[in-house]
CSV table of C-alpha atoms in Angstrom, one decimal:
chain,number,residue,atom,x,y,z
S,1,UNK,CA,0.0,0.0,0.0
S,2,UNK,CA,1.3,3.4,-1.0
S,3,UNK,CA,1.6,6.3,1.5
S,4,UNK,CA,-1.2,8.1,-0.4
S,5,UNK,CA,-3.5,5.1,0.0
S,6,UNK,CA,-2.6,4.8,3.7
S,7,UNK,CA,-3.5,8.4,4.2
S,8,UNK,CA,-7.1,7.7,3.2
S,9,UNK,CA,-7.4,5.1,5.9
S,10,UNK,CA,-5.7,7.4,8.4
S,11,UNK,CA,-8.1,10.2,7.7
S,12,UNK,CA,-11.0,8.0,8.5
S,13,UNK,CA,-9.4,6.6,11.6
S,14,UNK,CA,-8.8,10.1,13.0
S,15,UNK,CA,-12.5,10.8,12.7
S,16,UNK,CA,-13.5,7.5,14.2
S,17,UNK,CA,-14.3,8.6,17.8
S,18,UNK,CA,-16.4,11.6,16.5
S,19,UNK,CA,-18.2,9.5,13.9
S,20,UNK,CA,-19.0,6.7,16.4
S,21,UNK,CA,-20.4,9.2,18.9
S,22,UNK,CA,-22.5,10.8,16.1
S,23,UNK,CA,-23.9,7.3,15.1
S,24,UNK,CA,-24.7,6.4,18.7
S,25,UNK,CA,-26.6,9.6,19.2
S,26,UNK,CA,-28.7,8.8,16.1
S,27,UNK,CA,-29.2,5.2,17.3
S,28,UNK,CA,-30.6,6.5,20.6
S,29,UNK,CA,-33.0,8.8,18.8
S,30,UNK,CA,-34.2,6.9,15.7
S,31,UNK,CA,-36.9,8.4,13.4
S,32,UNK,CA,-39.2,6.6,11.1
S,33,UNK,CA,-39.5,7.3,7.4
S,34,UNK,CA,-40.8,10.8,6.6
S,35,UNK,CA,-40.2,11.8,10.3
S,36,UNK,CA,-36.4,12.4,10.1
S,37,UNK,CA,-36.4,16.0,11.2
S,38,UNK,CA,-34.1,15.7,14.2
S,39,UNK,CA,-31.7,13.5,12.2
S,40,UNK,CA,-31.6,16.0,9.3
S,41,UNK,CA,-31.0,18.8,11.8
S,42,UNK,CA,-28.0,17.0,13.3
S,43,UNK,CA,-26.6,16.3,9.9
S,44,UNK,CA,-27.0,19.9,8.7
S,45,UNK,CA,-25.3,21.1,11.9
S,46,UNK,CA,-22.4,18.7,11.5
S,47,UNK,CA,-21.9,19.8,7.8
S,48,UNK,CA,-21.8,23.5,8.7
S,49,UNK,CA,-18.3,25.0,8.6
S,50,UNK,CA,-17.1,22.6,5.9
S,51,UNK,CA,-17.5,25.2,3.1
S,52,UNK,CA,-20.3,23.2,1.4
S,53,UNK,CA,-23.4,24.5,-0.5
S,54,UNK,CA,-26.2,22.9,1.5
S,55,UNK,CA,-29.9,22.5,0.7
S,56,UNK,CA,-32.3,21.1,3.3
S,57,UNK,CA,-35.8,19.8,3.0
S,58,UNK,CA,-35.0,18.0,-0.2
S,59,UNK,CA,-37.6,15.4,-1.0
S,60,UNK,CA,-38.9,15.7,2.6
S,61,UNK,CA,-36.1,15.7,5.2
S,62,UNK,CA,-33.3,15.1,2.7
S,63,UNK,CA,-30.1,17.1,2.5
S,64,UNK,CA,-28.0,17.8,-0.6
S,65,UNK,CA,-24.5,19.3,0.0
S,66,UNK,CA,-22.1,20.2,-2.7
S,67,UNK,CA,-18.3,20.3,-2.3
S,68,UNK,CA,-16.8,22.2,-5.2
S,69,UNK,CA,-13.2,21.5,-6.0
S,70,UNK,CA,-10.6,24.0,-7.0
S,71,UNK,CA,-10.5,22.7,-10.6
S,72,UNK,CA,-13.5,22.1,-12.9
S,73,UNK,CA,-14.7,18.6,-13.6
S,74,UNK,CA,-17.6,16.2,-13.3
S,75,UNK,CA,-20.0,15.8,-10.4
S,76,UNK,CA,-19.9,12.6,-8.4
S,77,UNK,CA,-22.7,11.9,-5.9
S,78,UNK,CA,-22.4,9.8,-2.7
S,79,UNK,CA,-25.5,8.8,-0.9
S,80,UNK,CA,-26.6,7.6,2.6
S,81,UNK,CA,-30.0,6.9,4.0
S,82,UNK,CA,-31.2,8.2,7.4
S,83,UNK,CA,-34.5,6.5,8.5
S,84,UNK,CA,-35.2,3.8,11.1
S,85,UNK,CA,-37.7,0.9,11.3
S,86,UNK,CA,-40.8,0.2,13.4
S,87,UNK,CA,-39.0,-2.5,15.5
S,88,UNK,CA,-38.6,-2.7,19.3
S,89,UNK,CA,-34.9,-3.0,20.0
S,90,UNK,CA,-33.6,-6.0,21.8
S,91,UNK,CA,-29.8,-5.5,21.3
S,92,UNK,CA,-29.1,-4.6,24.9
S,93,UNK,CA,-26.6,-2.0,23.8
S,94,UNK,CA,-25.9,0.8,26.3
S,95,UNK,CA,-26.9,3.3,23.6
S,96,UNK,CA,-30.1,1.4,22.6
S,97,UNK,CA,-33.1,3.2,21.2
S,98,UNK,CA,-34.9,5.5,23.6
S,99,UNK,CA,-38.0,5.6,21.3
S,100,UNK,CA,-40.4,2.8,22.0
S,101,UNK,CA,-41.1,0.6,19.0
S,102,UNK,CA,-38.5,2.3,16.8
S,103,UNK,CA,-35.0,1.1,16.0
S,104,UNK,CA,-32.1,1.6,13.6
S,105,UNK,CA,-32.2,-2.1,12.8
S,106,UNK,CA,-30.8,-1.6,9.3
S,107,UNK,CA,-27.8,0.5,10.2
S,108,UNK,CA,-28.8,3.8,8.5
S,109,UNK,CA,-27.4,5.6,11.5
S,110,UNK,CA,-24.0,4.2,10.6
S,111,UNK,CA,-24.5,5.1,6.9
S,112,UNK,CA,-25.2,8.7,7.9
S,113,UNK,CA,-22.1,8.8,10.0
S,114,UNK,CA,-20.1,7.3,7.2
S,115,UNK,CA,-21.2,9.9,4.7
S,116,UNK,CA,-20.6,12.7,7.2
S,117,UNK,CA,-17.1,11.4,7.6
S,118,UNK,CA,-16.6,11.4,3.9
S,119,UNK,CA,-17.7,15.0,3.7
S,120,UNK,CA,-15.1,15.9,6.3
S,121,UNK,CA,-12.3,14.0,4.6
S,122,UNK,CA,-13.0,15.4,1.2
S,123,UNK,CA,-13.5,18.9,2.4
S,124,UNK,CA,-9.9,18.9,3.7
S,125,UNK,CA,-8.8,17.9,0.2
S,126,UNK,CA,-10.8,20.4,-1.7
S,127,UNK,CA,-7.7,21.8,-3.5
S,128,UNK,CA,-6.9,18.5,-5.1
S,129,UNK,CA,-10.5,17.9,-6.3
S,130,UNK,CA,-11.1,18.2,-10.1
S,131,UNK,CA,-14.9,18.6,-10.0
S,132,UNK,CA,-17.7,18.4,-7.4
S,133,UNK,CA,-18.7,15.9,-4.9
S,134,UNK,CA,-22.4,15.9,-4.0
S,135,UNK,CA,-23.4,14.3,-0.7
S,136,UNK,CA,-27.0,13.0,-0.6
S,137,UNK,CA,-28.5,12.4,2.9
S,138,UNK,CA,-31.8,10.7,2.0
S,139,UNK,CA,-34.9,10.1,4.0
S,140,UNK,CA,-37.6,7.4,3.6
S,141,UNK,CA,-35.6,4.6,2.1
S,142,UNK,CA,-37.4,2.0,4.1
S,143,UNK,CA,-40.7,2.8,2.5
S,144,UNK,CA,-39.2,3.0,-1.0
S,145,UNK,CA,-40.1,6.7,-1.3
S,146,UNK,CA,-37.0,8.7,-0.6
S,147,UNK,CA,-35.0,8.4,-3.7
S,148,UNK,CA,-37.9,9.3,-6.0
S,149,UNK,CA,-38.6,12.3,-3.9
S,150,UNK,CA,-35.0,13.4,-3.9
S,151,UNK,CA,-34.8,13.1,-7.6
S,152,UNK,CA,-38.0,15.0,-8.1
S,153,UNK,CA,-36.4,17.8,-6.0
S,154,UNK,CA,-33.3,18.0,-8.2
S,155,UNK,CA,-30.9,15.9,-6.2
S,156,UNK,CA,-29.4,14.3,-9.4
S,157,UNK,CA,-29.3,17.5,-11.5
S,158,UNK,CA,-25.9,17.7,-13.1
S,159,UNK,CA,-24.7,14.4,-11.5
S,160,UNK,CA,-22.5,12.2,-13.7
S,161,UNK,CA,-22.2,9.2,-11.4
S,162,UNK,CA,-23.4,8.0,-8.0
S,163,UNK,CA,-22.0,5.6,-5.4
S,164,UNK,CA,-23.4,4.2,-2.2
S,165,UNK,CA,-22.9,1.4,0.3
S,166,UNK,CA,-24.9,-0.7,2.8
S,167,UNK,CA,-23.5,-2.3,5.9
S,168,UNK,CA,-23.8,-6.1,6.0
S,169,UNK,CA,-23.7,-7.7,9.5
S,170,UNK,CA,-23.1,-11.2,8.0
S,171,UNK,CA,-19.8,-10.0,6.4
S,172,UNK,CA,-16.9,-9.3,8.7
S,173,UNK,CA,-15.9,-5.7,9.3
S,174,UNK,CA,-12.9,-4.8,7.2
S,175,UNK,CA,-14.3,-6.6,4.1
S,176,UNK,CA,-16.2,-5.4,1.1
S,177,UNK,CA,-18.5,-7.3,-1.3
S,178,UNK,CA,-19.2,-6.2,-4.9
S,179,UNK,CA,-21.2,-7.6,-7.8
S,180,UNK,CA,-21.5,-6.9,-11.5
S,181,UNK,CA,-25.0,-6.8,-12.9
S,182,UNK,CA,-28.1,-7.3,-10.7
S,183,UNK,CA,-27.3,-7.2,-7.0
S,184,UNK,CA,-30.7,-6.6,-5.3
S,185,UNK,CA,-34.3,-7.4,-6.3
S,186,UNK,CA,-37.1,-5.1,-7.5
S,187,UNK,CA,-39.8,-4.3,-4.9
S,188,UNK,CA,-43.5,-4.0,-5.8
S,189,UNK,CA,-46.5,-3.9,-3.4
S,190,UNK,CA,-49.6,-5.9,-4.0
S,191,UNK,CA,-53.0,-4.9,-2.4
S,192,UNK,CA,-56.1,-7.1,-2.9
S,193,UNK,CA,-59.6,-6.4,-1.8
S,194,UNK,CA,-62.1,-9.2,-2.1
S,195,UNK,CA,-65.9,-8.7,-1.7
S,196,UNK,CA,-68.3,-11.5,-1.2
S,197,UNK,CA,-71.5,-11.7,0.8
S,198,UNK,CA,-71.4,-12.0,4.5
S,199,UNK,CA,-73.6,-14.4,6.5
S,200,UNK,CA,-73.8,-17.0,9.3
S,201,UNK,CA,-70.9,-19.4,9.5
S,202,UNK,CA,-73.4,-22.3,9.9
S,203,UNK,CA,-75.2,-21.4,6.7
S,204,UNK,CA,-72.4,-21.0,4.1
S,205,UNK,CA,-74.7,-21.7,1.1
S,206,UNK,CA,-76.4,-18.3,1.7
S,207,UNK,CA,-73.1,-16.5,1.6
S,208,UNK,CA,-70.2,-15.9,-0.7
S,209,UNK,CA,-67.1,-16.6,1.4
S,210,UNK,CA,-64.1,-14.2,0.6
S,211,UNK,CA,-61.9,-16.1,3.1
S,212,UNK,CA,-62.1,-19.3,1.0
S,213,UNK,CA,-61.4,-17.2,-2.1
S,214,UNK,CA,-58.4,-15.5,-0.4
S,215,UNK,CA,-57.0,-18.9,0.5
S,216,UNK,CA,-57.2,-20.1,-3.1
S,217,UNK,CA,-55.6,-16.8,-4.3
S,218,UNK,CA,-52.6,-17.2,-1.9
S,219,UNK,CA,-52.0,-20.7,-3.3
S,220,UNK,CA,-52.8,-19.7,-6.9
S,221,UNK,CA,-50.3,-16.8,-6.9
S,222,UNK,CA,-47.5,-19.2,-6.5
S,223,UNK,CA,-48.2,-20.6,-10.0
S,224,UNK,CA,-47.1,-17.2,-11.3
S,225,UNK,CA,-43.6,-18.1,-10.3
S,226,UNK,CA,-43.6,-21.9,-10.7
S,227,UNK,CA,-45.5,-22.1,-14.1
S,228,UNK,CA,-45.2,-18.8,-15.8
S,229,UNK,CA,-41.6,-17.7,-15.2
S,230,UNK,CA,-38.5,-19.4,-16.3
S,231,UNK,CA,-36.8,-21.4,-13.5
S,232,UNK,CA,-33.7,-19.4,-14.4
S,233,UNK,CA,-35.4,-16.1,-13.5
S,234,UNK,CA,-35.7,-15.7,-9.7
S,235,UNK,CA,-39.0,-14.2,-8.5
S,236,UNK,CA,-40.9,-14.2,-5.2
S,237,UNK,CA,-44.6,-13.5,-4.5
S,238,UNK,CA,-45.3,-13.3,-0.7
S,239,UNK,CA,-48.7,-12.5,0.8
S,240,UNK,CA,-47.8,-10.9,4.2
S,241,UNK,CA,-51.1,-10.0,5.6
S,242,UNK,CA,-54.7,-11.2,5.4
S,243,UNK,CA,-57.5,-9.4,7.3
S,244,UNK,CA,-61.1,-10.8,7.2
S,245,UNK,CA,-63.8,-10.9,9.8
S,246,UNK,CA,-63.9,-10.6,13.6
S,247,UNK,CA,-66.0,-13.5,14.8
S,248,UNK,CA,-65.5,-17.3,14.6
S,249,UNK,CA,-69.1,-17.9,13.5
S,250,UNK,CA,-69.5,-15.2,10.9
S,251,UNK,CA,-68.6,-15.3,7.2
S,252,UNK,CA,-67.2,-11.8,6.5
S,253,UNK,CA,-68.3,-9.6,3.7
S,254,UNK,CA,-64.8,-8.8,2.6
S,255,UNK,CA,-61.1,-9.7,2.9
S,256,UNK,CA,-58.0,-7.6,2.5
S,257,UNK,CA,-54.7,-9.0,1.5
S,258,UNK,CA,-51.3,-7.3,1.0
S,259,UNK,CA,-48.1,-8.7,-0.3
S,260,UNK,CA,-44.7,-8.1,-1.8
S,261,UNK,CA,-43.4,-9.1,-5.2
S,262,UNK,CA,-39.7,-9.4,-5.9
S,263,UNK,CA,-37.9,-10.1,-9.2
S,264,UNK,CA,-34.3,-10.1,-10.4
S,265,UNK,CA,-34.7,-8.8,-13.9
S,266,UNK,CA,-36.4,-5.7,-15.3
S,267,UNK,CA,-38.1,-7.9,-17.9
S,268,UNK,CA,-39.7,-10.2,-15.4
S,269,UNK,CA,-40.8,-7.2,-13.2
S,270,UNK,CA,-42.5,-5.6,-16.2
S,271,UNK,CA,-44.8,-8.6,-16.6
S,272,UNK,CA,-45.8,-9.2,-13.0
S,273,UNK,CA,-48.7,-6.7,-12.8
S,274,UNK,CA,-50.6,-8.3,-15.7
S,275,UNK,CA,-49.8,-11.8,-14.6
S,276,UNK,CA,-50.8,-11.5,-10.9
S,277,UNK,CA,-53.9,-9.4,-11.7
S,278,UNK,CA,-55.2,-12.0,-14.1
S,279,UNK,CA,-54.7,-14.8,-11.7
S,280,UNK,CA,-56.3,-12.9,-8.8
S,281,UNK,CA,-59.4,-11.9,-10.8
S,282,UNK,CA,-60.0,-15.2,-12.4
S,283,UNK,CA,-59.7,-17.2,-9.1
S,284,UNK,CA,-61.9,-14.6,-7.4
S,285,UNK,CA,-64.5,-15.0,-10.1
S,286,UNK,CA,-64.4,-18.8,-9.7
S,287,UNK,CA,-65.3,-18.3,-6.1
S,288,UNK,CA,-68.1,-15.8,-7.0
S,289,UNK,CA,-66.2,-12.9,-5.3
S,290,UNK,CA,-65.3,-9.5,-6.8
S,291,UNK,CA,-61.6,-8.6,-6.7
S,292,UNK,CA,-60.0,-5.1,-6.8
S,293,UNK,CA,-56.2,-5.2,-7.3
S,294,UNK,CA,-53.8,-2.4,-6.7
S,295,UNK,CA,-50.4,-3.2,-8.0
S,296,UNK,CA,-47.8,-0.6,-6.9
S,297,UNK,CA,-44.4,-0.6,-8.6
S,298,UNK,CA,-42.0,0.7,-6.0
S,299,UNK,CA,-38.3,0.2,-6.9
S,300,UNK,CA,-36.6,-1.4,-9.9
S,301,UNK,CA,-33.9,-4.1,-9.8
S,302,UNK,CA,-30.6,-2.7,-8.5
S,303,UNK,CA,-28.1,-3.0,-11.4
S,304,UNK,CA,-24.7,-1.3,-11.0
S,305,UNK,CA,-22.8,0.0,-14.0
S,306,UNK,CA,-19.9,-2.3,-14.9
S,307,UNK,CA,-17.3,0.5,-15.3
S,308,UNK,CA,-18.3,1.9,-11.9
S,309,UNK,CA,-18.1,-1.5,-10.2
S,310,UNK,CA,-14.6,-1.9,-11.7
S,311,UNK,CA,-13.7,1.5,-10.2
S,312,UNK,CA,-14.9,0.6,-6.8
S,313,UNK,CA,-13.0,-2.7,-6.9
S,314,UNK,CA,-9.8,-1.1,-7.9
S,315,UNK,CA,-10.0,1.5,-5.1
S,316,UNK,CA,-11.0,-0.9,-2.4
S,317,UNK,CA,-8.3,-3.4,-3.5
S,318,UNK,CA,-5.7,-0.6,-3.1
S,319,UNK,CA,-6.9,0.4,0.3
S,320,UNK,CA,-7.8,-2.9,2.0
S,321,UNK,CA,-6.2,-5.5,-0.2
S,322,UNK,CA,-7.8,-7.9,-2.8
S,323,UNK,CA,-8.1,-10.6,-0.2
S,324,UNK,CA,-10.6,-8.5,1.7
S,325,UNK,CA,-13.0,-8.2,-1.2
S,326,UNK,CA,-15.5,-10.9,-2.0
S,327,UNK,CA,-18.2,-11.4,-4.6
S,328,UNK,CA,-21.6,-10.4,-3.3
S,329,UNK,CA,-24.4,-12.9,-3.4
S,330,UNK,CA,-27.6,-11.8,-5.1
S,331,UNK,CA,-30.5,-11.0,-2.8
S,332,UNK,CA,-34.2,-10.4,-3.3
S,333,UNK,CA,-34.1,-7.6,-0.6
S,334,UNK,CA,-34.7,-4.3,-2.3
S,335,UNK,CA,-33.0,-0.9,-2.1
S,336,UNK,CA,-34.2,2.4,-3.6
S,337,UNK,CA,-30.6,3.3,-4.6
S,338,UNK,CA,-31.8,1.4,-7.7
S,339,UNK,CA,-33.9,4.4,-8.6
S,340,UNK,CA,-30.8,6.6,-8.8
S,341,UNK,CA,-29.1,4.0,-11.0
S,342,UNK,CA,-32.0,4.2,-13.5
S,343,UNK,CA,-31.0,7.8,-14.1
S,344,UNK,CA,-27.2,7.9,-13.9
S,345,UNK,CA,-24.4,5.3,-13.9
S,346,UNK,CA,-23.1,4.2,-10.5
S,347,UNK,CA,-22.3,1.4,-8.1
S,348,UNK,CA,-23.8,0.1,-4.8
S,349,UNK,CA,-21.7,-2.3,-2.7
S,350,UNK,CA,-21.7,-4.0,0.7
S,351,UNK,CA,-19.5,-2.9,3.6
S,352,UNK,CA,-18.8,-5.6,6.1
S,353,UNK,CA,-20.1,-4.7,9.6
S,354,UNK,CA,-20.1,-8.1,11.3
S,355,UNK,CA,-17.8,-9.9,13.8
S,356,UNK,CA,-14.4,-11.2,12.8
S,357,UNK,CA,-15.4,-14.8,13.4
S,358,UNK,CA,-18.6,-16.5,12.4
S,359,UNK,CA,-20.1,-13.4,10.8
S,360,UNK,CA,-22.5,-15.5,8.8
S,361,UNK,CA,-24.3,-16.4,12.1
S,362,UNK,CA,-24.7,-12.7,13.2
S,363,UNK,CA,-28.2,-11.2,13.5
S,364,UNK,CA,-29.2,-9.9,10.1
S,365,UNK,CA,-30.7,-6.6,8.9
S,366,UNK,CA,-34.1,-5.8,10.4
S,367,UNK,CA,-33.6,-8.0,13.4
S,368,UNK,CA,-34.4,-6.6,16.9
S,369,UNK,CA,-30.9,-7.7,18.0
S,370,UNK,CA,-29.1,-6.3,15.0
S,371,UNK,CA,-25.7,-4.7,15.9
S,372,UNK,CA,-22.7,-3.6,14.0
S,373,UNK,CA,-18.9,-3.6,14.5
S,374,UNK,CA,-18.4,0.1,14.6
S,375,UNK,CA,-14.9,-0.2,13.0
S,376,UNK,CA,-16.8,-0.3,9.7
S,377,UNK,CA,-17.7,3.4,10.1
S,378,UNK,CA,-14.2,4.9,9.7
S,379,UNK,CA,-13.4,2.4,6.9
S,380,UNK,CA,-16.6,3.3,5.1
S,381,UNK,CA,-15.9,7.0,5.3
S,382,UNK,CA,-12.3,6.4,3.9
S,383,UNK,CA,-13.6,4.2,1.1
S,384,UNK,CA,-16.3,6.5,-0.1
S,385,UNK,CA,-13.9,9.4,0.0
S,386,UNK,CA,-11.3,7.6,-2.0
S,387,UNK,CA,-13.9,6.3,-4.5
S,388,UNK,CA,-15.1,9.9,-5.2
S,389,UNK,CA,-11.7,11.4,-5.3
S,390,UNK,CA,-10.2,8.8,-7.6
S,391,UNK,CA,-13.2,9.0,-10.0
S,392,UNK,CA,-12.9,12.8,-10.2
S,393,UNK,CA,-9.2,12.8,-10.8
S,394,UNK,CA,-9.2,10.0,-13.2
S,395,UNK,CA,-12.5,10.6,-14.9
S,396,UNK,CA,-12.6,9.9,-18.6
């Protein structure tokens, strides 16, 4: 490792205590999607004095901050998300959430601290920057709304490329995982309303039972994957909630179902609305019920740009060594960073945040006992800084 590369890591390490303290404050005071006012205020305060051009209230509680280098050049964006989840924390950490039923169970508090660290590191190197770095602190990622709102408010205006990361507790801290092509699945929401005719549970022939229809629909939807999509094209249809009736001896008048649909290619995603709507309506008709289907396309498949992935790999290999970079496994979990990638080239990668030993057994994202190795924060800040700097100074 060269002295120049070592300095990137040293810059992050010098900020470690400050960044960990900032992350722990956010962890104690988590805020749900579209409610991130305190978090945004803390970020804006921490960015003040760095000589950035700052816009607040972008796409809700989002922040856009530009660092303009001494020489002209492209604009590279770095993004972090800020929202928490409606989960009761069970980690037992001394800085556990003080908000009942709300927890940073996905590590967005760490992401925010990492990007703040990158802003500090790059601000100190302003004179060597050939272009602009745009820092995007995004709200509402967990409900798949933040990226769209940021873009609508101009967050990507003039941006040439974008980079982002997500901590991964099942990968040891100090490691990075990258992948060419599709990394994370698309996310669509499915809402179904079934109307039958309510009646006495002991006289089913005088009723039209939406519960039976709902049961058939849950099973029938699986044929959309098993019989209408190639086995070489991953897809998941999950019904996560069914609400019908209140009493054990009453056939309800209606049933409400909600679900999630995940695919791993834009082509498969584009056909799911028609496919699922057809199956739902025809099964409903067979059971004499009337179905209303609301299919909401939320986020596309996350596909990084090959050239940008290559750049991330080259930078991370220099800083942490090739032996600490692995190929990321594909996942059907979604990320609205994919929305940015539909507009500009970029790369999204995993930053290890798990224990040194047996990381694969650690509590995963969205678990009430989720925890990170905080050493990943300084490293993440160093990596994002170097990625943006290298891309500006070597941009073709």
